[in-house]
């Protein structure tokens, strides 16, 4: 029988979760899941030369118990001779001040802490201990909230942080049941603390865990976990297929009529356009835009959206004129080199290894860290509200302010091409310096040569 250590090692390799010599932040609560994760990654770190840092967030929700969690994490990190970082916050006070549930407030503050810590330490990967039992609970949580297919697909092995898109969250236990982790902890003598609040049915997730799932297991489907995970996989892949069909439709200059698209593709096309403009999406908004042409829907105090007959969304605000997503092209950088032609601009890209010397600097040519950009890029035009961090600057700023300082006319702003990662972070703006977060550094393994010209 394959041990948990061997199984997790294979999952890390097959899903490309970590690279050799990588620096990793491990989020450790002191509970079973995260303590087992920390010990497993520590055992594998010698083989793969990982440098692990421990991060613990004390929510101060359980008094002495919360402090005991913190002490256990601190002692364990010290015993393993690992760097550790601990932060505290009054989650209850934050939840009350911001009209959030305790669960939402705790999650928001915890993810902010992990993202800020990672950025400060210049680490891009955070490992979390979510397992397949968490997936099943999440499925029912989101089902009751009326989530989309993408939401019902659950957590991914790798995803971007909700607090910072440059930080990647990794979940090596996503196919492991909790009882396997518990057995490993018992056999290896791993200390952990049980969170008493997990037994309280005041929280909806706990009611699902302690009441609904046992009821369904006992009276309706003994193999509930397996069938739910299978359903999530089916929903996820079909949702991804629909999304790719929507991306393909949006990329075409001569688009098939929106009215002839399948309703699922229509919804995905609308969702993509809204999300790319940082607008919260719900079913009623998407359906309203899908079914009615030209009607304006308020999505904020100063912003409204409407759908044109061709299926593209127009955005109107008090700060800008009507803008549209008419141009949005997704391009995979999977080969050694390639070419993209986008709205009168030709971009030639080429992957370079460290063994190949850099080309001499030239006009309209930049060199990026290929790993930081990833396998997929999206090209579009500037939109009001876009933020960008040019190389040399400590923080991101509004592109609009950069254009104003450089005296770029309004007409020219809308002609400028913007390139962003799959996670939505802008790494290049035509005519400006490259993005700070995508420059070459001592950890660079592959480089991306990026040349462009107007055709």
Coordinates of N, CA and C in Angstrom, one line a residue, residues 18 23 30 66 69 219 226 228 282 333 349 380 430 434:
X18 N 5.3 22.3 -6.5 CA 6.5 23.0 -6.1 C 7.6 22.6 -7.0
X23 N 11.1 28.2 -2.3 CA 10.8 28.7 -0.9 C 9.3 28.7 -0.7
X30 N -2.2 24.8 13.7 CA -2.1 23.9 14.9 C -3.0 22.7 14.9
X66 N -6.8 29.5 21.7 CA -6.1 30.1 20.6 C -4.6 30.4 20.9
X69 N -2.8 27.1 20.7 CA -2.5 26.7 19.3 C -1.3 27.4 18.8
X219 N -28.7 7.6 5.1 CA -30.0 7.3 4.6 C -30.1 7.4 3.1
X226 N -17.3 10.0 -2.4 CA -16.8 9.6 -3.7 C -17.7 10.2 -4.8
X228 N -19.8 12.7 -4.6 CA -19.7 14.2 -4.7 C -18.5 14.7 -5.3
X282 N -23.3 37.8 -10.0 CA -24.4 36.9 -9.4 C -25.3 36.5 -10.6
X333 N 1.6 30.3 -24.1 CA 3.0 30.4 -24.4 C 3.6 29.0 -24.2
X349 N 7.3 36.5 -29.4 CA 7.9 36.1 -28.2 C 8.8 34.8 -28.3
X380 N -5.4 43.0 -24.2 CA -6.5 43.8 -24.3 C -6.1 45.3 -24.3
X430 N 2.1 48.8 -23.4 CA 2.8 49.3 -24.6 C 3.2 50.7 -24.3
X434 N 8.5 47.8 -18.0 CA 8.0 46.5 -17.6 C 7.5 46.5 -16.2

